[in-house]
mmCIF file of C-alpha atoms and ligand atoms in Angstrom:
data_model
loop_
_atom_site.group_PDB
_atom_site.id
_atom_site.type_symbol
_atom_site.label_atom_id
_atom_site.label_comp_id
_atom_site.label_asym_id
_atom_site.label_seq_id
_atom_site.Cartn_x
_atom_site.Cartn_y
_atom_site.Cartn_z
ATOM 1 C CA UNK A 1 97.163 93.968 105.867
ATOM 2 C CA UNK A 2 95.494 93.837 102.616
ATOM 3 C CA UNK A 3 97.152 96.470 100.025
ATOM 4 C CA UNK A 4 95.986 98.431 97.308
ATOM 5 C CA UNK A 5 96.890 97.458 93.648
ATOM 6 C CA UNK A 6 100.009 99.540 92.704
ATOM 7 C CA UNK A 7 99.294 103.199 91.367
ATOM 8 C CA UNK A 8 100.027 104.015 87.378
ATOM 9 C CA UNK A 9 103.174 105.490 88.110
ATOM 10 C CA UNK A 10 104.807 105.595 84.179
ATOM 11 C CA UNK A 11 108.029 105.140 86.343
ATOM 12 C CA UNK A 12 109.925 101.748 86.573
ATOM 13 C CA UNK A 13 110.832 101.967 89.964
ATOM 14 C CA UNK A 14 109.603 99.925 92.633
ATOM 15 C CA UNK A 15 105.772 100.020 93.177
ATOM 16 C CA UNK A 16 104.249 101.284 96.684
ATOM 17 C CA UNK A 17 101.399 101.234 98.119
ATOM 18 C CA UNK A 18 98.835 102.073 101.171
ATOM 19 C CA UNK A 19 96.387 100.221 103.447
ATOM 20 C CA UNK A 20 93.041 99.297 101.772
ATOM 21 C CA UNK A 21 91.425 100.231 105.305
ATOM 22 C CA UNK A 22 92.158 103.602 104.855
ATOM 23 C CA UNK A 23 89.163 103.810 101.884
ATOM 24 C CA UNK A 24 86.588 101.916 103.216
ATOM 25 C CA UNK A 25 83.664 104.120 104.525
ATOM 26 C CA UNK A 26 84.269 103.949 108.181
ATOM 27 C CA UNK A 27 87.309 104.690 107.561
ATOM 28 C CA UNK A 28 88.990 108.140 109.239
ATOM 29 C CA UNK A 29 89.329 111.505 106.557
ATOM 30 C CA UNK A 30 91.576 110.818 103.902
ATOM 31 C CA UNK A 31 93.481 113.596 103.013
ATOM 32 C CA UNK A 32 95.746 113.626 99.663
ATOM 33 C CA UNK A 33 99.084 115.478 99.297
ATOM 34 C CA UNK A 34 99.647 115.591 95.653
ATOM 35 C CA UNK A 35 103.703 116.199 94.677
ATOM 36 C CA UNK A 36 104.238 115.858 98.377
ATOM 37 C CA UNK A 37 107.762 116.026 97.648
ATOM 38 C CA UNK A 38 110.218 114.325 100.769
ATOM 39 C CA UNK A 39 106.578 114.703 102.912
ATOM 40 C CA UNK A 40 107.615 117.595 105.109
ATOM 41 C CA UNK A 41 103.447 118.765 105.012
ATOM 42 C CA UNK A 42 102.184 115.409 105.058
ATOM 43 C CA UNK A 43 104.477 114.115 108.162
ATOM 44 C CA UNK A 44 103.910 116.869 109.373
ATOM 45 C CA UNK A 45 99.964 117.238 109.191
ATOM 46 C CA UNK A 46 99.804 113.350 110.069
ATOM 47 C CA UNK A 47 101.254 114.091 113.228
ATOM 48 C CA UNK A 48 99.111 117.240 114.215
ATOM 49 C CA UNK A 49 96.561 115.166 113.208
ATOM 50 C CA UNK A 50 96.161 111.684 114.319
ATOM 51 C CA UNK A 51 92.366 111.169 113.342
ATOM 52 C CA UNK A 52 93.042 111.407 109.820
ATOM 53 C CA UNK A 53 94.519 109.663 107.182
ATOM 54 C CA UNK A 54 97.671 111.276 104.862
ATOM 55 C CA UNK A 55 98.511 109.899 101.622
ATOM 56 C CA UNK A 56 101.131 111.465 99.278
ATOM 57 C CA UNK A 57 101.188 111.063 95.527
ATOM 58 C CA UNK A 58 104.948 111.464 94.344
ATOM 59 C CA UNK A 59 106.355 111.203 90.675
ATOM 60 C CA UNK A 60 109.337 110.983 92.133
ATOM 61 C CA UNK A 61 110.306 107.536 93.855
ATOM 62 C CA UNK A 62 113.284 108.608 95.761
ATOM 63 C CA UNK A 63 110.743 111.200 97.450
ATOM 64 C CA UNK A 64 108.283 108.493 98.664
ATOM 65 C CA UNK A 65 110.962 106.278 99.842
ATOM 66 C CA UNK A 66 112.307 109.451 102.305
ATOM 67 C CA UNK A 67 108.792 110.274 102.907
ATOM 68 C CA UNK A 68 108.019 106.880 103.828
ATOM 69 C CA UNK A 69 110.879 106.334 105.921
ATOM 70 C CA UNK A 70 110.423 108.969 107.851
ATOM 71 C CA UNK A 71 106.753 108.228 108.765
ATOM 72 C CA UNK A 72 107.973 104.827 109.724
ATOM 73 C CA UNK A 73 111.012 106.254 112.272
ATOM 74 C CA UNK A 74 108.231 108.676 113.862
ATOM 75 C CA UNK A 75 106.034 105.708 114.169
ATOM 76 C CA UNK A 76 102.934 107.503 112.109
ATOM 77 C CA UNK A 77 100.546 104.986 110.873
ATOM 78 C CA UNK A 78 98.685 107.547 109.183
ATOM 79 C CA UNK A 79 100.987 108.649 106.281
ATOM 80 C CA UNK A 80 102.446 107.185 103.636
ATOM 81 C CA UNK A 81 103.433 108.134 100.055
ATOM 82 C CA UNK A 82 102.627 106.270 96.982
ATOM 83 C CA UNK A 83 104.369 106.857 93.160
ATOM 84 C CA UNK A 84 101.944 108.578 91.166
ATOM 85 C CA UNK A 85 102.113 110.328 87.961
ATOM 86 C CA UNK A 86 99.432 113.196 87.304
ATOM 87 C CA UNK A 87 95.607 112.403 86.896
ATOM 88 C CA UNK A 88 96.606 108.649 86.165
ATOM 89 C CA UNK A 89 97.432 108.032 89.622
ATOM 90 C CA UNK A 90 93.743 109.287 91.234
ATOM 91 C CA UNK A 91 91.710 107.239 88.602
ATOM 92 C CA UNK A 92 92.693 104.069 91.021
ATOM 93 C CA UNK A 93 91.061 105.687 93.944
ATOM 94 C CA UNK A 94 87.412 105.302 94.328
ATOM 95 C CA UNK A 95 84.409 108.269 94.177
ATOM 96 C CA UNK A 96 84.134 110.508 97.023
ATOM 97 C CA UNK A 97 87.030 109.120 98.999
ATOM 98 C CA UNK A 98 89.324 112.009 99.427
ATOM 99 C CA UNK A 99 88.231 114.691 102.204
ATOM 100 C CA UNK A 100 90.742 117.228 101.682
ATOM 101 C CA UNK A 101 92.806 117.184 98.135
ATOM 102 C CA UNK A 102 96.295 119.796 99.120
ATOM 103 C CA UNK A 103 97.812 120.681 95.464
ATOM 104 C CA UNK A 104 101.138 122.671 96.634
ATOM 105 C CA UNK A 105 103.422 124.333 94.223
ATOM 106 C CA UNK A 106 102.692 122.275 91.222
ATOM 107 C CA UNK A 107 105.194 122.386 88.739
ATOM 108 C CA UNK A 108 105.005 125.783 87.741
ATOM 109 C CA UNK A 109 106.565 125.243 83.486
ATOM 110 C CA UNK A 110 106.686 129.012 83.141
ATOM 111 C CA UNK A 111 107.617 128.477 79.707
ATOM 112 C CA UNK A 112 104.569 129.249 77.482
ATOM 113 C CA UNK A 113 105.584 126.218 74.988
ATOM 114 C CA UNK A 114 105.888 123.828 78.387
ATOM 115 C CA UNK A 115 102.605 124.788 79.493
ATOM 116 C CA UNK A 116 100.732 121.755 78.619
ATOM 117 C CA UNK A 117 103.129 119.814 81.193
ATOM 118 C CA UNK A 118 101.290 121.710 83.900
ATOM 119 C CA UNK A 119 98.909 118.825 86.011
ATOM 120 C CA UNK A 120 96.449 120.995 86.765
ATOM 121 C CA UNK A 121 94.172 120.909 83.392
ATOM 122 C CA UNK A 122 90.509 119.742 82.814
ATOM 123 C CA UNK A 123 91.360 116.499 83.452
ATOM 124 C CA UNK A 124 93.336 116.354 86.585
ATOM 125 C CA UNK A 125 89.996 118.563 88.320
ATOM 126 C CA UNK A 126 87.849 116.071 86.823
ATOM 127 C CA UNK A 127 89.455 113.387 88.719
ATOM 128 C CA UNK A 128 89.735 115.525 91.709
ATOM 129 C CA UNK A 129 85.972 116.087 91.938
ATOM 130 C CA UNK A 130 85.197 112.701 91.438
ATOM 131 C CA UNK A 131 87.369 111.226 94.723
ATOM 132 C CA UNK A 132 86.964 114.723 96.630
ATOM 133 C CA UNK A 133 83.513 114.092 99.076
ATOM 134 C CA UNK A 134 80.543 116.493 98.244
ATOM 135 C CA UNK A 135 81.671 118.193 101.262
ATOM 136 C CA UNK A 136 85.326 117.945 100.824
ATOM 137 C CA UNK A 137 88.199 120.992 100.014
ATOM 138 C CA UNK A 138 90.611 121.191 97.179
ATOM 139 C CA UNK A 139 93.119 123.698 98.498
ATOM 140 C CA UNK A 140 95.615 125.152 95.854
ATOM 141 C CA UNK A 141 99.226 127.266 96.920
ATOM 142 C CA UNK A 142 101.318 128.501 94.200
ATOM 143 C CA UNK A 143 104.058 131.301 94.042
ATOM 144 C CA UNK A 144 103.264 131.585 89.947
ATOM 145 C CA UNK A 145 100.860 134.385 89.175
ATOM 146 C CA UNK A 146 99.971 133.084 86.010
ATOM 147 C CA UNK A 147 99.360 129.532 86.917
ATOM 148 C CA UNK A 148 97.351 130.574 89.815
ATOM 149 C CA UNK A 149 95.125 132.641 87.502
ATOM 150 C CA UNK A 150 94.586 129.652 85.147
ATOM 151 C CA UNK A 151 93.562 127.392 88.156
ATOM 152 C CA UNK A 152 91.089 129.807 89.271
ATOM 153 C CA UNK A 153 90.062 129.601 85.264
ATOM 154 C CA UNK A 154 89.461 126.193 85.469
ATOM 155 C CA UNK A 155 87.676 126.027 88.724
ATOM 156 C CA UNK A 156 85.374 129.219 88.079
ATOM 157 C CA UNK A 157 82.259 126.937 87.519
ATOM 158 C CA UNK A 158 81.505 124.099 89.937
ATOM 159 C CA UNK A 159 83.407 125.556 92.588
ATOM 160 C CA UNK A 160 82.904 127.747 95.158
ATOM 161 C CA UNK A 161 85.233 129.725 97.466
ATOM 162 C CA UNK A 162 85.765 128.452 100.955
ATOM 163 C CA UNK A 163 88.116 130.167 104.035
ATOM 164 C CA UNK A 164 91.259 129.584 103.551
ATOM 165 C CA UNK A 165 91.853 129.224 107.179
ATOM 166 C CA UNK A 166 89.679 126.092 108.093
ATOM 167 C CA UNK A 167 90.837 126.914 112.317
ATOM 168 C CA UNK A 168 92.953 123.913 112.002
ATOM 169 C CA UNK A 169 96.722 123.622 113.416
ATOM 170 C CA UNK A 170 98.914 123.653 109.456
ATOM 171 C CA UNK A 171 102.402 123.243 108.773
ATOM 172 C CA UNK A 172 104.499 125.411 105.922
ATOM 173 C CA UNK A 173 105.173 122.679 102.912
ATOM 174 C CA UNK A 174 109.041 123.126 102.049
ATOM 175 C CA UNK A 175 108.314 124.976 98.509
ATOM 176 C CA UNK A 176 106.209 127.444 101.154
ATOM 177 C CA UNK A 177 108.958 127.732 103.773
ATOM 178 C CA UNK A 178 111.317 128.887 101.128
ATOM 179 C CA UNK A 179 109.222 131.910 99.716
ATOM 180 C CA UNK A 180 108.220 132.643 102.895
ATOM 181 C CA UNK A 181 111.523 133.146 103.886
ATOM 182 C CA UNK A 182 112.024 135.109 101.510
ATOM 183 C CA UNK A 183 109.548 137.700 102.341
ATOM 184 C CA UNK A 184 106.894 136.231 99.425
ATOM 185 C CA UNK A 185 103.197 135.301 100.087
ATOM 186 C CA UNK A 186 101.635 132.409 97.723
ATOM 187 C CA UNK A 187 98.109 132.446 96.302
ATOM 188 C CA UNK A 188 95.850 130.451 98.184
ATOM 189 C CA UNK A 189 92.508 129.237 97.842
ATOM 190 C CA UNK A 190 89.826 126.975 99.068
ATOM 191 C CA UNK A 191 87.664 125.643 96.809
ATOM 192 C CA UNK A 192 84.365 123.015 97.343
ATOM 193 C CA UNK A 193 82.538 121.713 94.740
ATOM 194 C CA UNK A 194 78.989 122.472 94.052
HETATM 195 C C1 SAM B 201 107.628 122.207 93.280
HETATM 196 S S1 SAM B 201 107.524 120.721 94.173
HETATM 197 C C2 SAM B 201 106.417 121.130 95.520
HETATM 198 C C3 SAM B 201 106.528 120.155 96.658
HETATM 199 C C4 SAM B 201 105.574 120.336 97.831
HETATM 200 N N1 SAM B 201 104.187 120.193 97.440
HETATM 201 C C5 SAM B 201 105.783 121.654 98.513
HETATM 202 O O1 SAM B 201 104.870 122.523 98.458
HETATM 203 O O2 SAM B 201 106.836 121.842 99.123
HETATM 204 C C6 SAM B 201 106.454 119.776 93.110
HETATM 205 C C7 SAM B 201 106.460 118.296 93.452
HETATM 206 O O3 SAM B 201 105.467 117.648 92.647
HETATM 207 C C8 SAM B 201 106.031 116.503 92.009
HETATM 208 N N2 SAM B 201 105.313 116.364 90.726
HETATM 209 C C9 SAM B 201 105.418 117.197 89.671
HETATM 210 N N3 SAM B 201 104.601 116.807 88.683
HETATM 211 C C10 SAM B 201 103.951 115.708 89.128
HETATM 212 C C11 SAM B 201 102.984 114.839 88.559
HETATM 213 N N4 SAM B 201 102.512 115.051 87.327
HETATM 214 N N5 SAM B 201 102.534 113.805 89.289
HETATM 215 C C12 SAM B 201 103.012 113.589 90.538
HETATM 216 N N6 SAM B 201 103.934 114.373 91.133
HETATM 217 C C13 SAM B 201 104.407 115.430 90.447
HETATM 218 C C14 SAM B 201 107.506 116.838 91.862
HETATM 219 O O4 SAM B 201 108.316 115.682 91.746
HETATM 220 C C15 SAM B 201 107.796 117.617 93.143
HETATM 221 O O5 SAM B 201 108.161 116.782 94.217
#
């Protein structure tokens, strides 16, 4: 199976990557988990949903390696993780690739002077437009007032609000599971380009 060249990762660790097939046009929905963590979403979506295609970016190679494992003992061809670091790792992909882009619980840096750490900024949604389909979704979750507020910022022109509730079968991410446990709702939203 032809692979895809490695992903920027600005990590040493060993390079991973995903089947080629999964961008070419005929090619079932791609879906992108970004910071997909161990992959309890992305196993878990790729298994609800068989007709579509789950790739997880990961700064973290440990992660993908669980993540990856794990798809492989549940025998899901249609999920695998990747190393990626921030908007680096989507400026591989090709244009209007990506049919649904799932941002969970960035890294929050509540610290006003670690702010500029955050990934979502001007260009991390650049890149995100550019592999998310005309008619694809960029769905953002986040526990953090403030950084919620900022990605709305960012996404107030060009975007448009779409249900958050798109009447498919979801699974909690683990960041969600936690605060929901708790008794805390996230911010959600849907957003599609215009
Ligand atoms: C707070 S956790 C959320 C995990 C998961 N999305 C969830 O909702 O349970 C953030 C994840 O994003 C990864 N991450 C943080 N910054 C990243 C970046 N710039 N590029 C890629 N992954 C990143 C972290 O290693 C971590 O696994």
């Amino acid at each position: 199976m032809e692979m895809l060249p490695q992903i920027p990762t600005g990590h040493t660790e060993t390079p991973t990557s995903f089947p080629s097939t999964w961008l070419e046009s005929s090619a079932a929905p791609l879906e992108i988990d970004f910071g997909c963590h161990r992959g309890a979403f992305l196993i878990g979506m790729a298994a609800l949903h068989p007709g579509s295609n789950f790739l997880g970016i990961e700064k973290q190679s440990d992660r993908v390696a669980r993540c990856n494992a794990r798809a492989g003992r549940l025998g899901l061809s249609n999920a695998a993780a990747v190393t990626g670091l921030g908007s680096e790792s989507l400026a591989v992909l090709p244009a209007a690739c990506v049919s649904v882009f799932h941002l969970y619980f960035p890294d929050p840096w509540p610290k006003r002077r670690h702010s500029s750490r955050r990934v979502f900024q001007k260009k991390f949604l650049e890149e995100i437009r550019r592999v998310l389909r005309s008619d694809g979704i960029l769905r953002i979750m986040t526990d953090d007032a403030p950084y919620f507020a900022e990605m709305r910022e960012l996404t107030r022109v060009g975007w448009m609000d779409s249900p958050w509730d798109d009447g498919r079968e979801t699974v909690l991410t683990a960041f969600e599971k936690t605060f929901r446990n708790r008794g805390q709702s996230p911010h959600q939203a849907a957003l599609k380009p215009i």
